[in-house]
Short mmCIF file of C-alpha atoms in Angstrom, two decimals:
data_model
loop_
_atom_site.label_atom_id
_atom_site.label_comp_id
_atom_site.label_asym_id
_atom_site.label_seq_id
_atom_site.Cartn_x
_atom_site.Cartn_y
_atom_site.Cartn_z
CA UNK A 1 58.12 58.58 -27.64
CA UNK A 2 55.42 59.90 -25.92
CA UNK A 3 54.48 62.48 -28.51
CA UNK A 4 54.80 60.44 -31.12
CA UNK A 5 52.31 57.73 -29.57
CA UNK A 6 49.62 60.67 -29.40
CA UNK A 7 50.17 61.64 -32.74
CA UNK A 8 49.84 58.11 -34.53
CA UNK A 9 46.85 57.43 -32.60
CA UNK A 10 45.46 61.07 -33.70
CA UNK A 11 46.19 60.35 -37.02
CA UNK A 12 44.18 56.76 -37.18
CA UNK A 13 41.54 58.18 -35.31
CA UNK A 14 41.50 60.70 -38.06
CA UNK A 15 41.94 57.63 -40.73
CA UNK A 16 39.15 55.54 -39.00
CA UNK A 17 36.82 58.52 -38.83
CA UNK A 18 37.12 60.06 -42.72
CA UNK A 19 36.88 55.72 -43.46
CA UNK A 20 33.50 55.66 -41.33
CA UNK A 21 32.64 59.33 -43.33
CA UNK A 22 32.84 57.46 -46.57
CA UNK A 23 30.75 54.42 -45.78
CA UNK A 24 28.18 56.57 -44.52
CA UNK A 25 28.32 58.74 -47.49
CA UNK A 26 28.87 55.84 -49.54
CA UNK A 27 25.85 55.18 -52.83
CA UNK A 28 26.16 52.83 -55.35
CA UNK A 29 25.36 53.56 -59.03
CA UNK A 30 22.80 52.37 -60.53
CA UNK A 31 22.82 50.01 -63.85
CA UNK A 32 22.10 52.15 -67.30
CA UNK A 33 19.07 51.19 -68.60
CA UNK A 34 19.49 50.55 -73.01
CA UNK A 35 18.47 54.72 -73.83
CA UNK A 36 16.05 53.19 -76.04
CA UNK A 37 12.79 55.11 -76.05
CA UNK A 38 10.19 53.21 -73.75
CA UNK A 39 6.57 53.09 -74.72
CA UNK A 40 4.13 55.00 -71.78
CA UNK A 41 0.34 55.46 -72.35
CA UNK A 42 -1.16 58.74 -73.61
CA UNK A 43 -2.69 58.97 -69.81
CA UNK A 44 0.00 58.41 -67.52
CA UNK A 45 1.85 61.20 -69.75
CA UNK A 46 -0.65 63.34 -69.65
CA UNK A 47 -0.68 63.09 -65.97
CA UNK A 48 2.81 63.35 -65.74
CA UNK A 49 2.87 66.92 -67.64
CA UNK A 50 0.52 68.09 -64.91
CA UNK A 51 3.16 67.00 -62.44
CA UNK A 52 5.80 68.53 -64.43
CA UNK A 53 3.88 72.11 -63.86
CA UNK A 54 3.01 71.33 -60.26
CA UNK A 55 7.12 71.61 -60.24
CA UNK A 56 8.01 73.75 -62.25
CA UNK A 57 10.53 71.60 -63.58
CA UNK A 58 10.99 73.87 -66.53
CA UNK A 59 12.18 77.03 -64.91
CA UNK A 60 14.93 75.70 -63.35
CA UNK A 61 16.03 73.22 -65.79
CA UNK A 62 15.83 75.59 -68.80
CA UNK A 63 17.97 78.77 -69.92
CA UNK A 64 15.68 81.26 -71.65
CA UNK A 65 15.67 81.07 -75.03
CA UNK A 66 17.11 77.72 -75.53
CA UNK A 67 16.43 74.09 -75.18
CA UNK A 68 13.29 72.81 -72.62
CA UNK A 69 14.77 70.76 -69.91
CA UNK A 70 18.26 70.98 -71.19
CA UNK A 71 19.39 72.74 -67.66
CA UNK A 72 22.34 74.74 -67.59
CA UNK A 73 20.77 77.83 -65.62
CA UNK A 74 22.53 79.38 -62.77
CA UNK A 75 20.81 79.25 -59.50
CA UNK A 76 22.46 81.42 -57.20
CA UNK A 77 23.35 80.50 -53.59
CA UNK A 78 24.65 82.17 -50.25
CA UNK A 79 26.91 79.23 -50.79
CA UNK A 80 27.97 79.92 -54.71
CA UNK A 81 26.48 79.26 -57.74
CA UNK A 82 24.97 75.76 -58.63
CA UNK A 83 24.31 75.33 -62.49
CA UNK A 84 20.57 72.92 -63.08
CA UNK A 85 21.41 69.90 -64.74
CA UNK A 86 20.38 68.34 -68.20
CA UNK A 87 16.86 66.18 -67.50
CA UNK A 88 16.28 65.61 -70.97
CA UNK A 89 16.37 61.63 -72.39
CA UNK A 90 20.09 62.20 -74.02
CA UNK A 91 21.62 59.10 -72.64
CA UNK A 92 25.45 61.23 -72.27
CA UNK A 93 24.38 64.47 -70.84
CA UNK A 94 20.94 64.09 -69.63
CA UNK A 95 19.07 61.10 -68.19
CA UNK A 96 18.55 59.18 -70.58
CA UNK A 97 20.17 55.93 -69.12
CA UNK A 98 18.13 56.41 -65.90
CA UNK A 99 16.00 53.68 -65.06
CA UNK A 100 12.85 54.46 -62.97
CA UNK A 101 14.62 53.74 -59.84
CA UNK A 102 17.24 55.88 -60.63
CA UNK A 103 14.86 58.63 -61.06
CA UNK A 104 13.02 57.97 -57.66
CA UNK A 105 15.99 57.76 -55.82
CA UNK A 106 17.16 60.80 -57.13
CA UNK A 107 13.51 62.47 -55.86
CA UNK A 108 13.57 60.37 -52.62
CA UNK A 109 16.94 60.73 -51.43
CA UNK A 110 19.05 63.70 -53.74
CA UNK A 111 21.36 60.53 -55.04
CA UNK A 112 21.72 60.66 -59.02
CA UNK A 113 22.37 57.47 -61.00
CA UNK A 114 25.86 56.91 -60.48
CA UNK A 115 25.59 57.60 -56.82
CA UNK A 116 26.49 60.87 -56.57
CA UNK A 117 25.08 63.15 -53.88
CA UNK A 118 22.49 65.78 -54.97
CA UNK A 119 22.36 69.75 -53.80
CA UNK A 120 19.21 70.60 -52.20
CA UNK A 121 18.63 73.22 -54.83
CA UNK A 122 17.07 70.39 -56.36
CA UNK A 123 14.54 70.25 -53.66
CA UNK A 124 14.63 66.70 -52.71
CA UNK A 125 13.77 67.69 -49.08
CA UNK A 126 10.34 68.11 -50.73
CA UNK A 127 9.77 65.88 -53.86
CA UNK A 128 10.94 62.66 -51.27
CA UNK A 129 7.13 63.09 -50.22
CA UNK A 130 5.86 62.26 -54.11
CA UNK A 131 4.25 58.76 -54.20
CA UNK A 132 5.96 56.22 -56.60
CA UNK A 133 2.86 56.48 -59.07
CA UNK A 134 3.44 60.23 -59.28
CA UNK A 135 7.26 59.78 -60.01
CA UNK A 136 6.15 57.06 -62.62
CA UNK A 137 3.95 59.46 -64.36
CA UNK A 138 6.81 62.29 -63.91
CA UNK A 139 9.88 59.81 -65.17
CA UNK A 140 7.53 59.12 -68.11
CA UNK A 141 6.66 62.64 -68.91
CA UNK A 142 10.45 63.37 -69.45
CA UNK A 143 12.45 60.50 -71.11
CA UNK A 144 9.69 61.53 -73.83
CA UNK A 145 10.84 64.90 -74.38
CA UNK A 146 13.39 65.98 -77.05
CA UNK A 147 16.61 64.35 -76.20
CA UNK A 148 19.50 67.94 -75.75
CA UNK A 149 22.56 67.13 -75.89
CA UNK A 150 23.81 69.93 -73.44
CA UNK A 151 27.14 69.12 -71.32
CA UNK A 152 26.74 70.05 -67.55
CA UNK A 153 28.70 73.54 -66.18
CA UNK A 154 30.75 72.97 -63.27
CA UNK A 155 29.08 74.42 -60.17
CA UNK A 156 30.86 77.40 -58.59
CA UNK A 157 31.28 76.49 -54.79
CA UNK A 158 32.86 77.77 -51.95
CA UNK A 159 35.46 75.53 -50.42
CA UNK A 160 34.87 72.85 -49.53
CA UNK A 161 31.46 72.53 -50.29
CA UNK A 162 32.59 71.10 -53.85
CA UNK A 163 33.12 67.77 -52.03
CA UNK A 164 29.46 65.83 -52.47
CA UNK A 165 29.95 63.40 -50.07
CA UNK A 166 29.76 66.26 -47.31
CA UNK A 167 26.06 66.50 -48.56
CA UNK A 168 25.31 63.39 -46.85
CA UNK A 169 25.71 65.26 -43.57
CA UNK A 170 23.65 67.74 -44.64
CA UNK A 171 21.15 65.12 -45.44
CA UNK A 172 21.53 63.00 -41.95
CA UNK A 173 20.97 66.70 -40.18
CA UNK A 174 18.02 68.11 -42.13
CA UNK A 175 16.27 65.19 -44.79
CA UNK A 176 13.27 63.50 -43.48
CA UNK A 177 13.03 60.76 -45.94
CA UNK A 178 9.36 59.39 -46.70
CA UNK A 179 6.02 59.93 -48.23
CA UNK A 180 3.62 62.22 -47.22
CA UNK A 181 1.57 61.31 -44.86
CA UNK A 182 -2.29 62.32 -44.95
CA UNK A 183 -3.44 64.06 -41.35
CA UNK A 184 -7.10 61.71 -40.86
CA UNK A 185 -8.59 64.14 -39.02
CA UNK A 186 -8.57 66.50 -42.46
CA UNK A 187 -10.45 66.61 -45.44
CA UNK A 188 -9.73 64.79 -48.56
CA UNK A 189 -9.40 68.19 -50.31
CA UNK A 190 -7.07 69.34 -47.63
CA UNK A 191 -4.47 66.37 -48.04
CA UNK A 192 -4.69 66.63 -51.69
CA UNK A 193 -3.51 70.44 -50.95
CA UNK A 194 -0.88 69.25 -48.33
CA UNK A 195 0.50 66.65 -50.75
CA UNK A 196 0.74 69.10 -53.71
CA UNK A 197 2.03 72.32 -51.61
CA UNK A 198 4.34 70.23 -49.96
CA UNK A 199 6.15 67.85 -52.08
CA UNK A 200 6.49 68.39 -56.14
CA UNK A 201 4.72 72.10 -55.71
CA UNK A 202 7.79 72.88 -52.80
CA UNK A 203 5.84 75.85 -52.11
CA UNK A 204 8.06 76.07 -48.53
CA UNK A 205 11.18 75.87 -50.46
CA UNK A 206 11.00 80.15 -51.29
CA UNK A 207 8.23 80.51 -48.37
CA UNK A 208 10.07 79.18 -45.33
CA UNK A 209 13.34 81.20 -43.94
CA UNK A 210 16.17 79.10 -44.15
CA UNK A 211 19.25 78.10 -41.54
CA UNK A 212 23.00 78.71 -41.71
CA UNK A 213 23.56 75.97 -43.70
CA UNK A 214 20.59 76.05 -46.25
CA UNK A 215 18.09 74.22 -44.43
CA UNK A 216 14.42 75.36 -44.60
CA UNK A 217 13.59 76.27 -40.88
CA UNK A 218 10.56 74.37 -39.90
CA UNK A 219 10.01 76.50 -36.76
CA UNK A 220 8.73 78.82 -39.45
CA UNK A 221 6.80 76.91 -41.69
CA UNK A 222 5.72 79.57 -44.43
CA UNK A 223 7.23 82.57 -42.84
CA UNK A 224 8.79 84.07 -45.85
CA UNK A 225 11.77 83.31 -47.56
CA UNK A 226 13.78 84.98 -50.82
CA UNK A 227 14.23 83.08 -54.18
CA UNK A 228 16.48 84.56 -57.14
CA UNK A 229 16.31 88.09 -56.16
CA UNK A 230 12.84 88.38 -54.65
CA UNK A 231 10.93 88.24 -51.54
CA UNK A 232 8.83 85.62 -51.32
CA UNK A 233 6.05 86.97 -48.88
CA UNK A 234 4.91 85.13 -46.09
CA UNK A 235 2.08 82.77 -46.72
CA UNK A 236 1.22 81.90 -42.74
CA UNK A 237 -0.72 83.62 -40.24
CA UNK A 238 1.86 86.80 -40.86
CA UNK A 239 1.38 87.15 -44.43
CA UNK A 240 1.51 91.13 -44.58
CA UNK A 241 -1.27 91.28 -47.76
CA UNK A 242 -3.65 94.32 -46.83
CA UNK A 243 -6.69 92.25 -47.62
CA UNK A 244 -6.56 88.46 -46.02
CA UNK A 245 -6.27 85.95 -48.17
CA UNK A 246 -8.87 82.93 -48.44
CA UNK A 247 -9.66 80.37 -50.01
CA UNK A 248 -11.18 81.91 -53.12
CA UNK A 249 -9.14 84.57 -53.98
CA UNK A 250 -5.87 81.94 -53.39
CA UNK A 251 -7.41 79.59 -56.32
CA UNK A 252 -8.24 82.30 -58.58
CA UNK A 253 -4.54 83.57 -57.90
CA UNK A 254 -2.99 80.41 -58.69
CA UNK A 255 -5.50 79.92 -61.57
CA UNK A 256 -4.96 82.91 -63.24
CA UNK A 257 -1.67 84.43 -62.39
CA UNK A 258 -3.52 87.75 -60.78
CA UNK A 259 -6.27 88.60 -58.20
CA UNK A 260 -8.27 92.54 -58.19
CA UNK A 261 -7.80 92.42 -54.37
CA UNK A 262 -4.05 91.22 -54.58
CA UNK A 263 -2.30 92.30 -57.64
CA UNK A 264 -0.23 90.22 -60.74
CA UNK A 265 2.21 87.71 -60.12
CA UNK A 266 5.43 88.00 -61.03
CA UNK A 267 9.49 87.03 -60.80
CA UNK A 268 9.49 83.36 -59.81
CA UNK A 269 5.59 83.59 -59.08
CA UNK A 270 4.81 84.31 -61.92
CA UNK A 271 6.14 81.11 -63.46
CA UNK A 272 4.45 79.05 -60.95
CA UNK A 273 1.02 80.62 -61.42
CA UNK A 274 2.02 80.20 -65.20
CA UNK A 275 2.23 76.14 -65.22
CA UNK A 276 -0.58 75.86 -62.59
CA UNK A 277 -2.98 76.68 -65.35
CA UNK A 278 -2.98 72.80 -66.73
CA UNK A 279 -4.28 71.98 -63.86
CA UNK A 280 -7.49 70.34 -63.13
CA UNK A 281 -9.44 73.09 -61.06
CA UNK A 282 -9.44 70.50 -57.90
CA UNK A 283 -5.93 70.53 -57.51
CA UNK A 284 -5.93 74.32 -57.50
CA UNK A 285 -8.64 74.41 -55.30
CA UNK A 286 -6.90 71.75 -52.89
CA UNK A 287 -3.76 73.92 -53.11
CA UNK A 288 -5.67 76.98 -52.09
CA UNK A 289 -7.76 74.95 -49.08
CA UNK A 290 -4.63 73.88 -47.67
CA UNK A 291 -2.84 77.40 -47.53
CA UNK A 292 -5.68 79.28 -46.32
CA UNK A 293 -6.06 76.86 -43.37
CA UNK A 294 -2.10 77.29 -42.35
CA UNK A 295 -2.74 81.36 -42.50
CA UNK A 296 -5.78 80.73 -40.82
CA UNK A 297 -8.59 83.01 -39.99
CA UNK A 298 -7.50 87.21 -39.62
CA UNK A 299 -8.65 88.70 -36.17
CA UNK A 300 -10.98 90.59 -35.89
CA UNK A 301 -8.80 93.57 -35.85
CA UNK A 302 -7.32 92.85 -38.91
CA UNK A 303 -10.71 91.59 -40.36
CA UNK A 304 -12.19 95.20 -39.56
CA UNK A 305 -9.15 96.98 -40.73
CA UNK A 306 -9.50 95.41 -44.18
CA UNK A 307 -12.93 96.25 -44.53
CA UNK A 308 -12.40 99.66 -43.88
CA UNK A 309 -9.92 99.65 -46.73
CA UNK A 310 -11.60 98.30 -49.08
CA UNK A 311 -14.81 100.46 -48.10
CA UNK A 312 -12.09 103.63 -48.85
CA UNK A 313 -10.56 102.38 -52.27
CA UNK A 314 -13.87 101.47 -53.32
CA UNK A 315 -15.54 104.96 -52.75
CA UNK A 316 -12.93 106.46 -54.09
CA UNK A 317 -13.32 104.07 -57.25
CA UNK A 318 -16.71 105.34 -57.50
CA UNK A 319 -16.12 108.97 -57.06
CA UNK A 320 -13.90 109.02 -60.36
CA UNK A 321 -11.71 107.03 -62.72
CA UNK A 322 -10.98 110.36 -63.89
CA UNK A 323 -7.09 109.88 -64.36
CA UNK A 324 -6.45 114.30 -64.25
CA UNK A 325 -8.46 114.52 -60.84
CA UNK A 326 -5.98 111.31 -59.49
CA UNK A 327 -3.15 112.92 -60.28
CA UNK A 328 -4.00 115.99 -58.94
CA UNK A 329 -5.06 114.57 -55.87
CA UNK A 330 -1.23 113.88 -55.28
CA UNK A 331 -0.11 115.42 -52.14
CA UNK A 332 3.13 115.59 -50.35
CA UNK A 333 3.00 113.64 -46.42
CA UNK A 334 2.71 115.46 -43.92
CA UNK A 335 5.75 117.17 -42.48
CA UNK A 336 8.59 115.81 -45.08
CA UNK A 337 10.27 117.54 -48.03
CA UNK A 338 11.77 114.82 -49.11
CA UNK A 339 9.15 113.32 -51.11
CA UNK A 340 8.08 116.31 -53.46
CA UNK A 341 9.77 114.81 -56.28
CA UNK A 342 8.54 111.47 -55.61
CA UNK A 343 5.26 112.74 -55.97
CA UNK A 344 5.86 114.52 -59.10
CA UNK A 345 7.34 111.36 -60.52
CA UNK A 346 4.52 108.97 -59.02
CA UNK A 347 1.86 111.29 -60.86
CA UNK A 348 3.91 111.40 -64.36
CA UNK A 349 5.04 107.53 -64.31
CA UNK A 350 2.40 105.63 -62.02
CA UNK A 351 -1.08 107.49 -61.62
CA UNK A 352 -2.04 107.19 -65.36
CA UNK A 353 -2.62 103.12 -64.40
CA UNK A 354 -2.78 102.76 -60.98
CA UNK A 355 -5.26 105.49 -60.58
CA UNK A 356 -7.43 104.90 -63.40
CA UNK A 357 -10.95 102.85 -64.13
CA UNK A 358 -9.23 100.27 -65.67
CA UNK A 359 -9.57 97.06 -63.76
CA UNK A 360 -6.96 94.28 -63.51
CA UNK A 361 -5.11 91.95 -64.92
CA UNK A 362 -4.77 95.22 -67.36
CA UNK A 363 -4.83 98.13 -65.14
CA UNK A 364 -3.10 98.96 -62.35
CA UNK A 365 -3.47 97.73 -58.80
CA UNK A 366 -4.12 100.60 -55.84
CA UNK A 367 -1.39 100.64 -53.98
CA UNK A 368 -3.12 100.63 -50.77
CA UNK A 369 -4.30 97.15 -51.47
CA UNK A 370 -0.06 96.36 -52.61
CA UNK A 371 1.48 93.85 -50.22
CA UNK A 372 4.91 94.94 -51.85
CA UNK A 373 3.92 98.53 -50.82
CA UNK A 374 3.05 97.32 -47.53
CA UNK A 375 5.98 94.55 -46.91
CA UNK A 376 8.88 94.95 -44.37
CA UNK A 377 11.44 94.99 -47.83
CA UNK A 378 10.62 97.06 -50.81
CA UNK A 379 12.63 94.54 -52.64
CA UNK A 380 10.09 93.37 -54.80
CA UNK A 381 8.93 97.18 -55.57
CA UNK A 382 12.48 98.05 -56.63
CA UNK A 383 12.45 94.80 -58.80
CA UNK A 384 8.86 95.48 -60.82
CA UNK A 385 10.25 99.43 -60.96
CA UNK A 386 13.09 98.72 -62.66
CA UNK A 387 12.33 95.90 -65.05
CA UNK A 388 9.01 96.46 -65.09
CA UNK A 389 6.42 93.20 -65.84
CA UNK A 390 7.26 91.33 -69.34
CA UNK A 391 3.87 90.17 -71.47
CA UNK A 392 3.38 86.82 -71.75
CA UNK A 393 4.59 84.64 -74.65
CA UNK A 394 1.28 83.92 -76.56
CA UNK A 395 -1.68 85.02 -74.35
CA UNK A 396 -3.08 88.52 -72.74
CA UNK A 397 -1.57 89.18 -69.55
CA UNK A 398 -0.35 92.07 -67.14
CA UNK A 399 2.32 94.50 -69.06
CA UNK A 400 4.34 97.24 -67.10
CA UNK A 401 7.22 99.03 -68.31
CA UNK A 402 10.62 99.22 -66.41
CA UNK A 403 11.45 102.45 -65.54
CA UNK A 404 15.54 102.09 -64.78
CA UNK A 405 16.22 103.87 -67.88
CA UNK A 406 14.21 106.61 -67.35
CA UNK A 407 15.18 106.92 -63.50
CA UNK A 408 18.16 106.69 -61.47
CA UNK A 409 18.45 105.17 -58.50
CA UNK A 410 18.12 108.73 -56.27
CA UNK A 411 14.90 109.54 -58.48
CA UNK A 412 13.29 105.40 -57.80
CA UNK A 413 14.70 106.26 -54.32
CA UNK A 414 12.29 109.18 -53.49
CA UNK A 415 9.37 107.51 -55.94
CA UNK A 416 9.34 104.53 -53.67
CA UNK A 417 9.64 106.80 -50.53
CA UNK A 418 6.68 108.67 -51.35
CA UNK A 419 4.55 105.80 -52.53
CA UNK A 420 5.45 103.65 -49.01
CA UNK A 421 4.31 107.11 -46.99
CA UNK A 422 1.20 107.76 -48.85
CA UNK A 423 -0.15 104.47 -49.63
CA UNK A 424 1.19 102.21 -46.48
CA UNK A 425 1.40 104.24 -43.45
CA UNK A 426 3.92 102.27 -42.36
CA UNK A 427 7.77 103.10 -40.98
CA UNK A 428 9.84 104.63 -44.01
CA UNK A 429 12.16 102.05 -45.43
CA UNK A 430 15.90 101.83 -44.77
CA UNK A 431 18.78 101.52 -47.39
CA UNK A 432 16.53 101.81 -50.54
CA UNK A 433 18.15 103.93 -52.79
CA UNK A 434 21.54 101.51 -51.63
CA UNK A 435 18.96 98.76 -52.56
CA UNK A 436 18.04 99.94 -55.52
CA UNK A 437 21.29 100.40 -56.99
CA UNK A 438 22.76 96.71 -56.30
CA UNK A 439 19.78 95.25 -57.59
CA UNK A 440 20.01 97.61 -61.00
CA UNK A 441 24.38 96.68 -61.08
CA UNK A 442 23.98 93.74 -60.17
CA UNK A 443 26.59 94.17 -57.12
CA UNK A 444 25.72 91.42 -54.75
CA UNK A 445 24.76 90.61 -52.30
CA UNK A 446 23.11 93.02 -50.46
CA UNK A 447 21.67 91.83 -47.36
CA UNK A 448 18.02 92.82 -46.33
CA UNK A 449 17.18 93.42 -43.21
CA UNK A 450 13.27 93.74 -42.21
CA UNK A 451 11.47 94.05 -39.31
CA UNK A 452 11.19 90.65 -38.88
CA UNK A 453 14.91 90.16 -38.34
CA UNK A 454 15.31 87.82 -41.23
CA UNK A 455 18.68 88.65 -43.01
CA UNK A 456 18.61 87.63 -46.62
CA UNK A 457 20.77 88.07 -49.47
CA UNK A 458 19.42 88.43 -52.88
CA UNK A 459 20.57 87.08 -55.81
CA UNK A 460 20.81 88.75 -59.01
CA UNK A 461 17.75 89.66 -61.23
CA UNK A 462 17.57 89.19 -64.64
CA UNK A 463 15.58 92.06 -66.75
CA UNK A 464 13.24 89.38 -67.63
CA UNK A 465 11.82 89.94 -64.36
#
């Protein structure tokens, strides 16, 4: 009798907990509004298209090649894959029987109309800061685009993360609901920045390192992070560009997509430096105010090391764009045999641009001044070596070709060898051939590890990359 007492009060403890679960987890739906087409003013949708860019809304909600906003694009996960959703105005597969609450709950609190729980790869954890105006101007901007009807894919979860309501543990551990706050004792520019970085823009959401369970880790605000297949570098005090950032060379960056000190943007980057350019040069320059401040001033070690870099690259510019004398300045390190053909490949494949007169966005950037050269993964390296950089639909940009049918991964092993000894002076990289090879099959994940200790897994990357 005894036994059986323990187990029946087990078993409504059990009951009385997973019934306490589902009140907690508990949302209501939301009425349908008609899915008639409401009228909106020429300038609140005009502001709402800036807002749109600010988060890059489109590149997650949109396959290439077909339908803007009609979602369906796979977003690989450590925890599976989660497919974006439809946030186009058709009122059965999209949202077009979301009222404006419904929208602003779904940015406040990662709760969709009919109350179901949101993944953060919709990065609620950020947009919950955007001000009601801004998600007016936002929920505008959409229910006027062209209505796609485009049914949802199933996400592909690991058990039992399929079950939403677990989400709103998730939530209780890690989502500080609210607005943003402005800091008094800052500028006006500077909030504007904060507000933009970190709600729609979600700049953390590739920039921070995340947790266990998916959380961005705020004792690392910045620190670097990964985002479909690429390192996203550092953008705090340890940002491990040659040349400090500042505020200048930021805004041009995110103006233009490219920066002669820096290099071109490109993967994800490259889409977010892409839609920044409808915006109004303030809100760039805000965006770039408020980054420089949290990498704050370099030392004076680094500030001297950096000039001294730029004083070489630059007398070397001057010397000769002559693109024969480059190449034949290619010289094997010191002391390793491993990197003869890596030379011989860097001078037939990479000299011709990347040791020439022509300047950027069209030329080549010197590797010395390469933060992928110089970062604790060559991740990004093998990425841009194999696929190369695409041109950009409509407008001059940056143009590389992708070399993984003309190498294999032994012969992009020893070119990216050579180019980290010669142009970094840094430790040799571990694993990249082995890196190199996933990321060209496919075969993940692969998990990074760099100096910093920060495991990461990248996703696949797509040759449009």
């Amino acid at each position: 009798m005894m036994v059986v007492r323990i187990v029946l009060i087990v078993l409504g403890l059990v009951v009385l907990g997973g019934a306490a679960f589902a009140a907690f987890a508990w949302r209501s739906e939301i009425e349908p509004i008609s899915g008639e087409t409401a009228e909106f003013g020429a300038d609140l949708l005009e502001r709402g298209a800036q807002l749109a860019a600010v988060g890059n809304c489109i590149a997650c909600h949109t396959v290439p090649g077909e339908k803007a906003f009609a979602g369906g694009l796979p977003l690989p996960t450590p925890f599976g894959t989660i497919y974006s959703t439809n946030i186009t105005p058709d009122p059965e597969t999209g949202i077009g029987r979301w009222s404006e609450e419904a929208f602003r709950r779904a940015m406040r609190e990662g709760v969709d109309r009919e109350g179901r729980h949101l993944y953060p790869a919709f990065p609620y954890d950020h947009f919950t800061r955007v001000t009601d105006e801004d998600n007016r101007a936002l929920y505008a901007y959409l229910m006027t685009r062209e209505p796609v009807r485009a049914e949802p894919r199933q996400n592909d979860l690991v058990f039992p993360l399929g079950f939403r309501p677990l989400l709103a543990g998730w939530k209780f551990l890690f989502l500080d609901k609210g607005p943003h706050q402005p800091v008094a004792e800052q500028s006006a520019e500077w909030n504007r920045g904060a507000y933009l970085a970190e709600g729609l823009g979600h700049c953390g959401a590739c920039h921070t390192p995340r947790n266990a369970l998916g959380a961005a880790d705020s004792s690392r605000h910045f620190g670097g992070g990964e985002a479909e297949g690429w390192i996203a570098y550092a953008i705090n005090e340890s940002s491990p560009a040659p040349i400090p950032w500042n505020e200048d060379s930021l805004a041009f960056y995110l103006r233009n997509g490219w920066h002669e000190l820096h290099g071109v943007s490109r993967g994800p980057m490259a889409e977010v430096t892409g839609n920044l350019g409808g915006l109004p040069d303030s809100d760039i320059e805000a965006i770039a105010i408020y980054v420089a401040s949290i990498m704050g001033e370099p030392s004076d070690q680094r500030r001297a090391e950096a000039d001294r870099l730029l004083e070489e690259v630059r007398s070397d510019a001057a010397k000769s764009g002559d693109v024969v004398q480059a190449v034949d300045s290619v010289v094997q390190p010191q002391g390793s045999d491993i990197h003869g053909e890596g030379a011989a490949i860097y001078a037939a494949a990479c000299a011709t641009c990347h040791e020439s007169d022509r300047p950027l966005p069209f030329g080549g950037l010197d590797f010395r001044l390469s933060t992928a050269v110089n970062a604790a993964s060559p991740q990004n390296i093998v990425n841009v070596t194999l696929f190369g950089l695409p041109p950009a639909d409509g407008e001059a940009s940056s143009v590389m070709p992708g070399f993984a049918g003309a190498l294999d991964d032994r012969q992009v092993g020893e070119l990216l060898a050579y180019m980290r000894a010669r142009f970094s002076g840094r430790e040799a990289w571990d694993g990249v051939e082995e890196m190199v090879r996933a990321t060209r099959s496919g075969d993940y994940p692969v998990t990074i590890r760099p100096s910093d200790g920060i495991e990461r897994a990248p996703t696949n990357v797509g040759a449009e990359y």
